[in-house]
XYZ file of N, CA and C in Angstrom:
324
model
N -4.072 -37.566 -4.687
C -3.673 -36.461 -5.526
C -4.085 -35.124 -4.905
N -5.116 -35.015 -4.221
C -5.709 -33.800 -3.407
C -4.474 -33.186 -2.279
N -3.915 -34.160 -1.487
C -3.122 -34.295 -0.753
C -2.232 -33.354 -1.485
N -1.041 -33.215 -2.675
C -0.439 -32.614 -3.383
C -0.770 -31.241 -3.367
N -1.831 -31.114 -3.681
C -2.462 -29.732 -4.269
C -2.646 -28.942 -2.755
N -2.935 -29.662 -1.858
C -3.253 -29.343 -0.379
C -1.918 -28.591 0.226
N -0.697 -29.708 -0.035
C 0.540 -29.451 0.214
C 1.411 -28.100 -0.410
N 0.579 -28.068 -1.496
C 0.802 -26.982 -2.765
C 0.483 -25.360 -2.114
N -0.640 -25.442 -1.563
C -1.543 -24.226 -1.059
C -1.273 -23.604 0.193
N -0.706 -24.890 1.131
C 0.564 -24.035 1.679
C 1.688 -23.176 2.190
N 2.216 -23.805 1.092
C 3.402 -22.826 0.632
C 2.835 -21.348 0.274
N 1.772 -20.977 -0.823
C 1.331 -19.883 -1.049
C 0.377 -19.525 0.044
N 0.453 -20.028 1.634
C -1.083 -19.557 1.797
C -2.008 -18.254 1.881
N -0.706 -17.059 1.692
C -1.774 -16.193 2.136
C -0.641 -15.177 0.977
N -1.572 -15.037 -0.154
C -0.581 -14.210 -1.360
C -0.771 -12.872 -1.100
N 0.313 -12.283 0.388
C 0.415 -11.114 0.456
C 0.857 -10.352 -0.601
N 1.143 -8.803 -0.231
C 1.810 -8.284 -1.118
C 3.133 -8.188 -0.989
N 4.203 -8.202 -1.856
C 5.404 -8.351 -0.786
C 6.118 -7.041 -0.866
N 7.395 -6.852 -0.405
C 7.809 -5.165 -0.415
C 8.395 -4.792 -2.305
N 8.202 -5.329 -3.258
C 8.180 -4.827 -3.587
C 7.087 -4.677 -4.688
N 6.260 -4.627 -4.073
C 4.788 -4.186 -4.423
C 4.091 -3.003 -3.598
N 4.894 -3.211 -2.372
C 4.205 -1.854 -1.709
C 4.436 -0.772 -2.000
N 3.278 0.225 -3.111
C 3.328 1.381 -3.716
C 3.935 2.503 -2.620
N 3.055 2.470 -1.125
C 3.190 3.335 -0.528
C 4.157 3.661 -0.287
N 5.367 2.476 0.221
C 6.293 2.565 0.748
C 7.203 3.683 -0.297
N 7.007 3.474 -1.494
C 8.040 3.816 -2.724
C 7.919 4.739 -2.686
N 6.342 5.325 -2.744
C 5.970 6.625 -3.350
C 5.621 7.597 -2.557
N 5.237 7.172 -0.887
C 5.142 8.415 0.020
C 6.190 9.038 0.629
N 6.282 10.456 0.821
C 6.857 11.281 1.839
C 6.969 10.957 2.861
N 7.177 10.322 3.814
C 7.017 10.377 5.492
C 5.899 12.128 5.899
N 5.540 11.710 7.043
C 4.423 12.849 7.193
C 5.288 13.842 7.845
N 6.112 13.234 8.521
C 7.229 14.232 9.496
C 7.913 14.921 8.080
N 8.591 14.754 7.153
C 9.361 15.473 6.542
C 8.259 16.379 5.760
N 6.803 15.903 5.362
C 6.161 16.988 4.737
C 5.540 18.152 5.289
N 5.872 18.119 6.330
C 4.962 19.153 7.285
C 6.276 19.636 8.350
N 7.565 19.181 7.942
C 8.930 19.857 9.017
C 9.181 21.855 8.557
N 9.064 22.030 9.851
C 9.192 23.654 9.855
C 10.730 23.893 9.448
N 11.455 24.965 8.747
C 12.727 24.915 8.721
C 13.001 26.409 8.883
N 12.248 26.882 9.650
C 12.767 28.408 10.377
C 11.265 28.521 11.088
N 11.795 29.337 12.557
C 10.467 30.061 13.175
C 10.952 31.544 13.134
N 10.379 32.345 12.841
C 11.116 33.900 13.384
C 9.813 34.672 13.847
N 10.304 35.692 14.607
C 9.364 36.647 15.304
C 9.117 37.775 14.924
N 8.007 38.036 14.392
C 7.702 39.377 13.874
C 6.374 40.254 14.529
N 6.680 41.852 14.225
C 5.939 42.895 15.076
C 4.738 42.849 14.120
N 3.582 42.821 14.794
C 2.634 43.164 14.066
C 1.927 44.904 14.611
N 1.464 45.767 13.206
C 0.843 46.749 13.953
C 0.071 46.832 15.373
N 0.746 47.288 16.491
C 0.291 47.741 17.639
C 1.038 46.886 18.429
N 2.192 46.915 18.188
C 3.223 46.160 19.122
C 2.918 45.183 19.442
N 2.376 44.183 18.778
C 2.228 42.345 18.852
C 3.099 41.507 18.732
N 4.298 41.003 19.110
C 4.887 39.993 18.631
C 4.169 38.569 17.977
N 4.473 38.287 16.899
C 3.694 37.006 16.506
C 4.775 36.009 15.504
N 4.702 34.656 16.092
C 6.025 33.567 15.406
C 5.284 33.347 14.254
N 6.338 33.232 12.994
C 5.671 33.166 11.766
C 6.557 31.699 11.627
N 5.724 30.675 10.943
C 6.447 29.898 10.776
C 6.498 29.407 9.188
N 8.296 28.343 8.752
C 8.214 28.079 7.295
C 8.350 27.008 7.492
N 8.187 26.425 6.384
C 8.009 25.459 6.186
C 8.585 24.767 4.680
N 8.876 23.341 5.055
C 9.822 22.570 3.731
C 9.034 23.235 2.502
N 8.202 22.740 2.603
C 7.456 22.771 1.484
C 6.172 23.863 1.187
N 5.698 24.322 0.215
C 4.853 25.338 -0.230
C 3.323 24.327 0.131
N 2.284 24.765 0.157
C 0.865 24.488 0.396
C 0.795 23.912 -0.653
N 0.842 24.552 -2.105
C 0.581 23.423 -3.468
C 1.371 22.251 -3.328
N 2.729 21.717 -2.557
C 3.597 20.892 -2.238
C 3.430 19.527 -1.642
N 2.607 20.226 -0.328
C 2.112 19.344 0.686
C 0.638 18.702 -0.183
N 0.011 19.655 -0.602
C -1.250 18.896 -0.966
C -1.149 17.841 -2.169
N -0.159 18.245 -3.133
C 0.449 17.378 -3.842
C 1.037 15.677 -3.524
N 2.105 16.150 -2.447
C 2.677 14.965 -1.489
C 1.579 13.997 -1.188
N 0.946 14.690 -0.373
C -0.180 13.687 0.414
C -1.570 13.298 -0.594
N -1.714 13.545 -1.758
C -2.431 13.146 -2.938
C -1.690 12.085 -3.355
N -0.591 11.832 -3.317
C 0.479 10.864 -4.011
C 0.163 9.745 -3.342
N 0.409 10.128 -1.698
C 0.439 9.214 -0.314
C -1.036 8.165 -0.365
N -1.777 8.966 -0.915
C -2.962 8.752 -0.321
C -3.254 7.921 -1.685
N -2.932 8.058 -2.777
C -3.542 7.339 -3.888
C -1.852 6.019 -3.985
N -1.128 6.112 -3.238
C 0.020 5.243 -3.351
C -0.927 4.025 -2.405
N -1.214 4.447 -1.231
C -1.760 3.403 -0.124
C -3.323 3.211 -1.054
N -3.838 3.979 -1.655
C -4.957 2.697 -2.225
C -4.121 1.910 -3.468
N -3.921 2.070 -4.389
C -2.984 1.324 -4.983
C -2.425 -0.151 -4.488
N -1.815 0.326 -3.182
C -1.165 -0.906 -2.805
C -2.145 -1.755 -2.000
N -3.085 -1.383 -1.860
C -4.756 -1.862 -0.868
C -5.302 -2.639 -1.878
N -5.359 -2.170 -3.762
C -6.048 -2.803 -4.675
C -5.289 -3.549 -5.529
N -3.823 -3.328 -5.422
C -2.917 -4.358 -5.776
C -3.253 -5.909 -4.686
N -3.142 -5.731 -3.446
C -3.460 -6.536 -2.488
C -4.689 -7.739 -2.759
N -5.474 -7.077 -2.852
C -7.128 -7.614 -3.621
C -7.112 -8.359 -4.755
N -6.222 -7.262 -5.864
C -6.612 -8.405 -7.059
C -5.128 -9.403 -7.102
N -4.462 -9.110 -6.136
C -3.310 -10.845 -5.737
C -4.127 -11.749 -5.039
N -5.158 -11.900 -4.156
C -6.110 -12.585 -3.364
C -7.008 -12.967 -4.483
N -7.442 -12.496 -5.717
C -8.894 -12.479 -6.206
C -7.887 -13.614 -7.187
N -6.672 -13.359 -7.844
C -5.754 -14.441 -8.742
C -5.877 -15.426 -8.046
N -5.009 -15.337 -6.702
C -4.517 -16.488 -5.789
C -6.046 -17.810 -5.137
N -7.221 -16.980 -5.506
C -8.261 -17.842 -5.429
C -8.694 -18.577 -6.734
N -8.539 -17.720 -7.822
C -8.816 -18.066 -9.292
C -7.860 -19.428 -9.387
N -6.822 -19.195 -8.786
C -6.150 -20.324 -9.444
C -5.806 -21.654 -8.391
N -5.877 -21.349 -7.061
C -6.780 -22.843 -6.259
C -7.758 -23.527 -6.741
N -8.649 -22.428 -7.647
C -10.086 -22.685 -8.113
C -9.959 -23.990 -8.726
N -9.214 -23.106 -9.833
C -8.891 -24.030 -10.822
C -7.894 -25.419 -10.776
N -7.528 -25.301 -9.221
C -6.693 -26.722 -9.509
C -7.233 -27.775 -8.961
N -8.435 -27.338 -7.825
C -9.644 -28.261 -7.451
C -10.238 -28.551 -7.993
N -10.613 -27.992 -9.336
C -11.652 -28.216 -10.494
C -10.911 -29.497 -11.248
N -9.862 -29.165 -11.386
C -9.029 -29.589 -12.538
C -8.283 -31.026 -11.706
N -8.431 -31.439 -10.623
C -8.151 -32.516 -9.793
C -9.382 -33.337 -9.720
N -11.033 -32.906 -9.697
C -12.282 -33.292 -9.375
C -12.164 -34.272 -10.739
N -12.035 -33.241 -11.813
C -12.019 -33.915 -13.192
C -11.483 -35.203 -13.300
N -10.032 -35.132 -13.195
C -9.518 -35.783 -12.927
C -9.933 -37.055 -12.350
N -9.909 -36.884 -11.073
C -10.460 -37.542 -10.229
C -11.868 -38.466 -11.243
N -12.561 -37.668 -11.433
C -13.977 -38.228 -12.138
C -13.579 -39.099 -13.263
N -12.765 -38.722 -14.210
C -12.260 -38.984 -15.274
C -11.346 -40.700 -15.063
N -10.553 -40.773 -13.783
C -9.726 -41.770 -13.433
C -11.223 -42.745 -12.876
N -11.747 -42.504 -12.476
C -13.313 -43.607 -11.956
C -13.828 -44.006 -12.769
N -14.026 -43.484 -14.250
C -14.969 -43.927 -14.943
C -13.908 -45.225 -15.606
């Protein structure tokens, strides 16, 4: 009967997360599009300086926003990860337990 349960564990052996569990993927920006310049222009500064001013997609409250998202999307999907491993052991647990019994139970 162990054999079964063996055969069983398997199939699940390693209870990744699968894509659609990965928060990050859903919920981050790419880093290239949050930080892409979308004009450079050249401007005089007092005492005849030329200096490139650059813009950008997004505003500073934007980006820091974005990458708060990014950053709490990838732990998310780090502690989603964990408590699928912390189940996926709970319940091997329990089918070795519940086979021993068994097992004990069929001897007597």
């Amino acid at each position: 009967m162990m054999e079964e349960a063996d055969s069983s564990n398997d199939v699940n052996k390693n209870s990744s997360i699968t894509m659609d569990d990965d928060f990050e993927a859903l919920l981050s920006v790419p880093i290239e599009i949050i930080f892409r310049e979308i004009m450079q222009t050249q401007i005089i500064i007092p005492g005849g300086k030329r200096t490139n001013q650059r813009t950008f997609l997004f505003s500073k409250s934007e980006v820091t926003a974005l990458l708060r998202v990014a950053m709490l999307a990838s732990e998310l999907t780090t502690t989603m990860a964990m408590v699928y491993e912390a189940l996926d052991r709970v319940r091997k647990g329990n089918m070795y337990l519940n086979e021993i019994i068994r097992e004990a139970t069929n001897s007597n």
